[in-house]
Amino acid sequence: MNRPKLIDENGLRADGRRPDELRKIRMEVGVLEKTDGSAYIEVGGTKIYAGVIGPREVHPKHLELPDRGVINCRYHMASFSVDERKPLGMTRREIELSKVIREALETVVFLEEFPRMMVDIFVEVIQADGGTRTAGITAASLALADAGIPMADLIAATAVGKVEGQLVLDINELEDKYGEADMPVAMAPNLNSIVLLQLNGRMTVEEMFKGLEMAQEAIKKIHGLQTEALRNKYKVEPEGSEV
Amino acid sequence: MQYFRENEVVVPGQLLTDDTRKRGFGTYVRDGKVYASTTGIVKTINGGVRVIPVSGRYKPERGDKVIGIVADVKPNVVEVDLGGEMVAVLKLPERESPPLNLDIGDCIYAEVKSTGLRGILLSNEGLQKIPSGILVTINSAKVPRLIGRKGSMIQLLRRESGCDFWVGRNGLIVINGPDPSSEFAAIAAINLIDREAHKPGLTERAIQLLRKIKGGSGEQA
């Protein structure tokens, strides 16, 4: 099959975006009833639900810690979320992403505030079109905030890729598949700290630093959307519009 | 310098003030500045900056009055279920029977004596058994709104519904009314407060709801 052209003569990408342009993002908080906190996110064609349950008693009990809480995280893709066959249970990739997402969130959650308790975080990918771990961690952070879990900061994330030699922001599935590099980045924006950083493929050191700059700018915007989504849940409708 | 408006909804990591002496509940200090640690409404109370959480499971504090159901009676302790998968204990002096002859399934009203690494301990002093009533659960973050400033909201509910209320800071509430329709009105009002605690004009809407339900049942009688 012919390799698709990812960047055209005008410098625009296959989906018409400029190299530094994010896909359309939609976020909503408090979307699931049976969780303590939840969020839904769409980044282009990627759709993800995140749910948080806790703090609650640790099961199995031998995993509890006497002086701090524990976080469990499950990143999982529904079998219908991808084109190719994805087996039902947890693949090695999902196990790895569950770990990196958990480790990123652990850096900002105040675990000492809930000793002997656990917080379960579920990231369920419903439709995958690139950037699932970054959209997933963005949604998980919102769900934690919705659940009232004490945290130092929200976490927002995006991925920078390299396509036909050029750095591009927020790659989709096509660009991920046929591009030369994929670098997911997650940050705690107010702490100005990177909590997740991975790289698939090859980049020079200069490209990596330039990519981090692009990511940082985008992450500020995504963080703004997160704050808006949280505030929207508690906004007051003007009189007369309540049923 | 204050970086927020009073009663604004804040998010974790939001900068609140440079004055670290003002740090209160729901905030943390880093590099000489105070930030919000939870999603909530920010208020200045007695000079301190506090973030009142809008959601989240019950976090017990010393002195809280809670309602629980006795889950187990063991030789040295009585285990009490406070809801939200949280269990507290009452310590029993050696070889004595449980206070108030508590048995599994009994509903009690007690004060939290201590919390922390060794679990939640309830005080034996002031312990009461709630003999009967309807148990309702709301989000514990809404309980202060249910009680109201100096008890104003809960007194209003008592007056308008004609029912008695036991209110636990953990979100468990027991209602006792003269008849089922009064109890129904009380439950409806409590659910309204659970849903809309963050909106203004709640008191008016609660009164209207109670009068509508009780007024309707009055006509049928």
JSON list of N, CA and C in Angstrom, two decimals, chain B residues 123-159:
[
{"chain": "B", "resi": 123, "resn": "SER", "atom": "N", "xyz": [-16.52, 7.97, 70.06]},
{"chain": "B", "resi": 123, "resn": "SER", "atom": "CA", "xyz": [-16.55, 8.17, 71.51]},
{"chain": "B", "resi": 123, "resn": "SER", "atom": "C", "xyz": [-17.71, 7.41, 72.15]},
{"chain": "B", "resi": 124, "resn": "ASN", "atom": "N", "xyz": [-17.45, 6.79, 73.30]},
{"chain": "B", "resi": 124, "resn": "ASN", "atom": "CA", "xyz": [-18.55, 6.11, 74.01]},
{"chain": "B", "resi": 124, "resn": "ASN", "atom": "C", "xyz": [-19.45, 7.12, 74.71]},
{"chain": "B", "resi": 125, "resn": "GLU", "atom": "N", "xyz": [-18.88, 8.30, 75.01]},
{"chain": "B", "resi": 125, "resn": "GLU", "atom": "CA", "xyz": [-19.70, 9.33, 75.66]},
{"chain": "B", "resi": 125, "resn": "GLU", "atom": "C", "xyz": [-20.61, 9.98, 74.66]},
{"chain": "B", "resi": 126, "resn": "GLY", "atom": "N", "xyz": [-21.85, 10.17, 75.04]},
{"chain": "B", "resi": 126, "resn": "GLY", "atom": "CA", "xyz": [-22.81, 10.84, 74.15]},
{"chain": "B", "resi": 126, "resn": "GLY", "atom": "C", "xyz": [-23.35, 9.92, 73.08]},
{"chain": "B", "resi": 127, "resn": "LEU", "atom": "N", "xyz": [-23.02, 8.62, 73.19]},
{"chain": "B", "resi": 127, "resn": "LEU", "atom": "CA", "xyz": [-23.50, 7.65, 72.20]},
{"chain": "B", "resi": 127, "resn": "LEU", "atom": "C", "xyz": [-25.01, 7.49, 72.34]},
{"chain": "B", "resi": 128, "resn": "GLN", "atom": "N", "xyz": [-25.73, 7.53, 71.21]},
{"chain": "B", "resi": 128, "resn": "GLN", "atom": "CA", "xyz": [-27.17, 7.33, 71.26]},
{"chain": "B", "resi": 128, "resn": "GLN", "atom": "C", "xyz": [-27.58, 6.28, 70.24]},
{"chain": "B", "resi": 129, "resn": "LYS", "atom": "N", "xyz": [-28.61, 5.51, 70.58]},
{"chain": "B", "resi": 129, "resn": "LYS", "atom": "CA", "xyz": [-29.16, 4.55, 69.61]},
{"chain": "B", "resi": 129, "resn": "LYS", "atom": "C", "xyz": [-30.37, 5.21, 68.97]},
{"chain": "B", "resi": 130, "resn": "ILE", "atom": "N", "xyz": [-30.46, 5.13, 67.65]},
{"chain": "B", "resi": 130, "resn": "ILE", "atom": "CA", "xyz": [-31.63, 5.68, 66.95]},
{"chain": "B", "resi": 130, "resn": "ILE", "atom": "C", "xyz": [-32.60, 4.54, 66.74]},
{"chain": "B", "resi": 131, "resn": "PRO", "atom": "N", "xyz": [-33.73, 4.54, 67.45]},
{"chain": "B", "resi": 131, "resn": "PRO", "atom": "CA", "xyz": [-34.60, 3.36, 67.45]},
{"chain": "B", "resi": 131, "resn": "PRO", "atom": "C", "xyz": [-35.29, 3.08, 66.12]},
{"chain": "B", "resi": 132, "resn": "SER", "atom": "N", "xyz": [-35.73, 4.14, 65.43]},
{"chain": "B", "resi": 132, "resn": "SER", "atom": "CA", "xyz": [-36.47, 3.88, 64.19]},
{"chain": "B", "resi": 132, "resn": "SER", "atom": "C", "xyz": [-36.39, 5.09, 63.30]},
{"chain": "B", "resi": 133, "resn": "GLY", "atom": "N", "xyz": [-36.85, 4.92, 62.06]},
{"chain": "B", "resi": 133, "resn": "GLY", "atom": "CA", "xyz": [-36.85, 6.04, 61.13]},
{"chain": "B", "resi": 133, "resn": "GLY", "atom": "C", "xyz": [-36.46, 5.59, 59.74]},
{"chain": "B", "resi": 134, "resn": "ILE", "atom": "N", "xyz": [-36.39, 6.56, 58.83]},
{"chain": "B", "resi": 134, "resn": "ILE", "atom": "CA", "xyz": [-36.00, 6.26, 57.44]},
{"chain": "B", "resi": 134, "resn": "ILE", "atom": "C", "xyz": [-34.58, 6.77, 57.25]},
{"chain": "B", "resi": 135, "resn": "LEU", "atom": "N", "xyz": [-33.70, 5.91, 56.73]},
{"chain": "B", "resi": 135, "resn": "LEU", "atom": "CA", "xyz": [-32.30, 6.28, 56.52]},
{"chain": "B", "resi": 135, "resn": "LEU", "atom": "C", "xyz": [-32.12, 6.79, 55.09]},
{"chain": "B", "resi": 136, "resn": "VAL", "atom": "N", "xyz": [-31.58, 7.99, 54.98]},
{"chain": "B", "resi": 136, "resn": "VAL", "atom": "CA", "xyz": [-31.33, 8.60, 53.67]},
{"chain": "B", "resi": 136, "resn": "VAL", "atom": "C", "xyz": [-29.84, 8.91, 53.56]},
{"chain": "B", "resi": 137, "resn": "THR", "atom": "N", "xyz": [-29.27, 8.73, 52.37]},
{"chain": "B", "resi": 137, "resn": "THR", "atom": "CA", "xyz": [-27.84, 9.03, 52.19]},
{"chain": "B", "resi": 137, "resn": "THR", "atom": "C", "xyz": [-27.67, 10.18, 51.21]},
{"chain": "B", "resi": 138, "resn": "ILE", "atom": "N", "xyz": [-26.86, 11.16, 51.59]},
{"chain": "B", "resi": 138, "resn": "ILE", "atom": "CA", "xyz": [-26.51, 12.21, 50.63]},
{"chain": "B", "resi": 138, "resn": "ILE", "atom": "C", "xyz": [-24.99, 12.33, 50.58]},
{"chain": "B", "resi": 139, "resn": "ASN", "atom": "N", "xyz": [-24.49, 13.10, 49.63]},
{"chain": "B", "resi": 139, "resn": "ASN", "atom": "CA", "xyz": [-23.06, 13.36, 49.54]},
{"chain": "B", "resi": 139, "resn": "ASN", "atom": "C", "xyz": [-22.62, 14.16, 50.77]},
{"chain": "B", "resi": 140, "resn": "SER", "atom": "N", "xyz": [-21.59, 13.68, 51.47]},
{"chain": "B", "resi": 140, "resn": "SER", "atom": "CA", "xyz": [-21.21, 14.33, 52.73]},
{"chain": "B", "resi": 140, "resn": "SER", "atom": "C", "xyz": [-20.79, 15.78, 52.56]},
{"chain": "B", "resi": 141, "resn": "ALA", "atom": "N", "xyz": [-20.36, 16.15, 51.34]},
{"chain": "B", "resi": 141, "resn": "ALA", "atom": "CA", "xyz": [-19.96, 17.54, 51.12]},
{"chain": "B", "resi": 141, "resn": "ALA", "atom": "C", "xyz": [-21.16, 18.49, 51.22]},
{"chain": "B", "resi": 142, "resn": "LYS", "atom": "N", "xyz": [-22.37, 17.96, 51.09]},
{"chain": "B", "resi": 142, "resn": "LYS", "atom": "CA", "xyz": [-23.57, 18.81, 51.11]},
{"chain": "B", "resi": 142, "resn": "LYS", "atom": "C", "xyz": [-24.16, 18.97, 52.50]},
{"chain": "B", "resi": 143, "resn": "VAL", "atom": "N", "xyz": [-23.62, 18.22, 53.49]},
{"chain": "B", "resi": 143, "resn": "VAL", "atom": "CA", "xyz": [-24.23, 18.25, 54.82]},
{"chain": "B", "resi": 143, "resn": "VAL", "atom": "C", "xyz": [-24.19, 19.65, 55.44]},
{"chain": "B", "resi": 144, "resn": "PRO", "atom": "N", "xyz": [-23.08, 20.40, 55.34]},
{"chain": "B", "resi": 144, "resn": "PRO", "atom": "CA", "xyz": [-23.11, 21.76, 55.90]},
{"chain": "B", "resi": 144, "resn": "PRO", "atom": "C", "xyz": [-24.24, 22.61, 55.31]},
{"chain": "B", "resi": 145, "resn": "ARG", "atom": "N", "xyz": [-24.53, 22.43, 54.03]},
{"chain": "B", "resi": 145, "resn": "ARG", "atom": "CA", "xyz": [-25.61, 23.20, 53.40]},
{"chain": "B", "resi": 145, "resn": "ARG", "atom": "C", "xyz": [-26.97, 22.73, 53.92]},
{"chain": "B", "resi": 146, "resn": "LEU", "atom": "N", "xyz": [-27.06, 21.45, 54.22]},
{"chain": "B", "resi": 146, "resn": "LEU", "atom": "CA", "xyz": [-28.32, 20.91, 54.75]},
{"chain": "B", "resi": 146, "resn": "LEU", "atom": "C", "xyz": [-28.59, 21.46, 56.14]},
{"chain": "B", "resi": 147, "resn": "ILE", "atom": "N", "xyz": [-27.51, 21.63, 56.90]},
{"chain": "B", "resi": 147, "resn": "ILE", "atom": "CA", "xyz": [-27.69, 22.17, 58.25]},
{"chain": "B", "resi": 147, "resn": "ILE", "atom": "C", "xyz": [-27.92, 23.68, 58.18]},
{"chain": "B", "resi": 148, "resn": "GLY", "atom": "N", "xyz": [-27.15, 24.37, 57.32]},
{"chain": "B", "resi": 148, "resn": "GLY", "atom": "CA", "xyz": [-27.35, 25.80, 57.13]},
{"chain": "B", "resi": 148, "resn": "GLY", "atom": "C", "xyz": [-26.60, 26.60, 58.19]},
{"chain": "B", "resi": 149, "resn": "ARG", "atom": "N", "xyz": [-26.52, 27.89, 57.96]},
{"chain": "B", "resi": 149, "resn": "ARG", "atom": "CA", "xyz": [-25.82, 28.77, 58.90]},
{"chain": "B", "resi": 149, "resn": "ARG", "atom": "C", "xyz": [-26.55, 28.74, 60.23]},
{"chain": "B", "resi": 150, "resn": "LYS", "atom": "N", "xyz": [-25.86, 28.33, 61.29]},
{"chain": "B", "resi": 150, "resn": "LYS", "atom": "CA", "xyz": [-26.43, 28.21, 62.65]},
{"chain": "B", "resi": 150, "resn": "LYS", "atom": "C", "xyz": [-27.69, 27.33, 62.65]},
{"chain": "B", "resi": 151, "resn": "GLY", "atom": "N", "xyz": [-27.73, 26.34, 61.76]},
{"chain": "B", "resi": 151, "resn": "GLY", "atom": "CA", "xyz": [-28.84, 25.42, 61.76]},
{"chain": "B", "resi": 151, "resn": "GLY", "atom": "C", "xyz": [-30.09, 25.94, 61.08]},
{"chain": "B", "resi": 152, "resn": "SER", "atom": "N", "xyz": [-30.00, 27.03, 60.34]},
{"chain": "B", "resi": 152, "resn": "SER", "atom": "CA", "xyz": [-31.20, 27.66, 59.79]},
{"chain": "B", "resi": 152, "resn": "SER", "atom": "C", "xyz": [-31.94, 26.76, 58.81]},
{"chain": "B", "resi": 153, "resn": "MET", "atom": "N", "xyz": [-31.19, 26.06, 57.92]},
{"chain": "B", "resi": 153, "resn": "MET", "atom": "CA", "xyz": [-31.86, 25.23, 56.91]},
{"chain": "B", "resi": 153, "resn": "MET", "atom": "C", "xyz": [-32.54, 24.03, 57.53]},
{"chain": "B", "resi": 154, "resn": "ILE", "atom": "N", "xyz": [-31.87, 23.35, 58.43]},
{"chain": "B", "resi": 154, "resn": "ILE", "atom": "CA", "xyz": [-32.46, 22.14, 59.00]},
{"chain": "B", "resi": 154, "resn": "ILE", "atom": "C", "xyz": [-33.67, 22.49, 59.87]},
{"chain": "B", "resi": 155, "resn": "GLN", "atom": "N", "xyz": [-33.62, 23.65, 60.55]},
{"chain": "B", "resi": 155, "resn": "GLN", "atom": "CA", "xyz": [-34.78, 24.07, 61.34]},
{"chain": "B", "resi": 155, "resn": "GLN", "atom": "C", "xyz": [-35.97, 24.34, 60.43]},
{"chain": "B", "resi": 156, "resn": "LEU", "atom": "N", "xyz": [-35.68, 24.95, 59.28]},
{"chain": "B", "resi": 156, "resn": "LEU", "atom": "CA", "xyz": [-36.74, 25.22, 58.31]},
{"chain": "B", "resi": 156, "resn": "LEU", "atom": "C", "xyz": [-37.36, 23.92, 57.83]},
{"chain": "B", "resi": 157, "resn": "LEU", "atom": "N", "xyz": [-36.53, 22.92, 57.55]},
{"chain": "B", "resi": 157, "resn": "LEU", "atom": "CA", "xyz": [-37.05, 21.64, 57.08]},
{"chain": "B", "resi": 157, "resn": "LEU", "atom": "C", "xyz": [-37.91, 20.99, 58.16]},
{"chain": "B", "resi": 158, "resn": "ARG", "atom": "N", "xyz": [-37.45, 21.10, 59.42]},
{"chain": "B", "resi": 158, "resn": "ARG", "atom": "CA", "xyz": [-38.23, 20.53, 60.52]},
{"chain": "B", "resi": 158, "resn": "ARG", "atom": "C", "xyz": [-39.61, 21.16, 60.58]},
{"chain": "B", "resi": 159, "resn": "ARG", "atom": "N", "xyz": [-39.62, 22.49, 60.49]},
{"chain": "B", "resi": 159, "resn": "ARG", "atom": "CA", "xyz": [-40.87, 23.24, 60.61]},
{"chain": "B", "resi": 159, "resn": "ARG", "atom": "C", "xyz": [-41.82, 22.91, 59.47]}
]
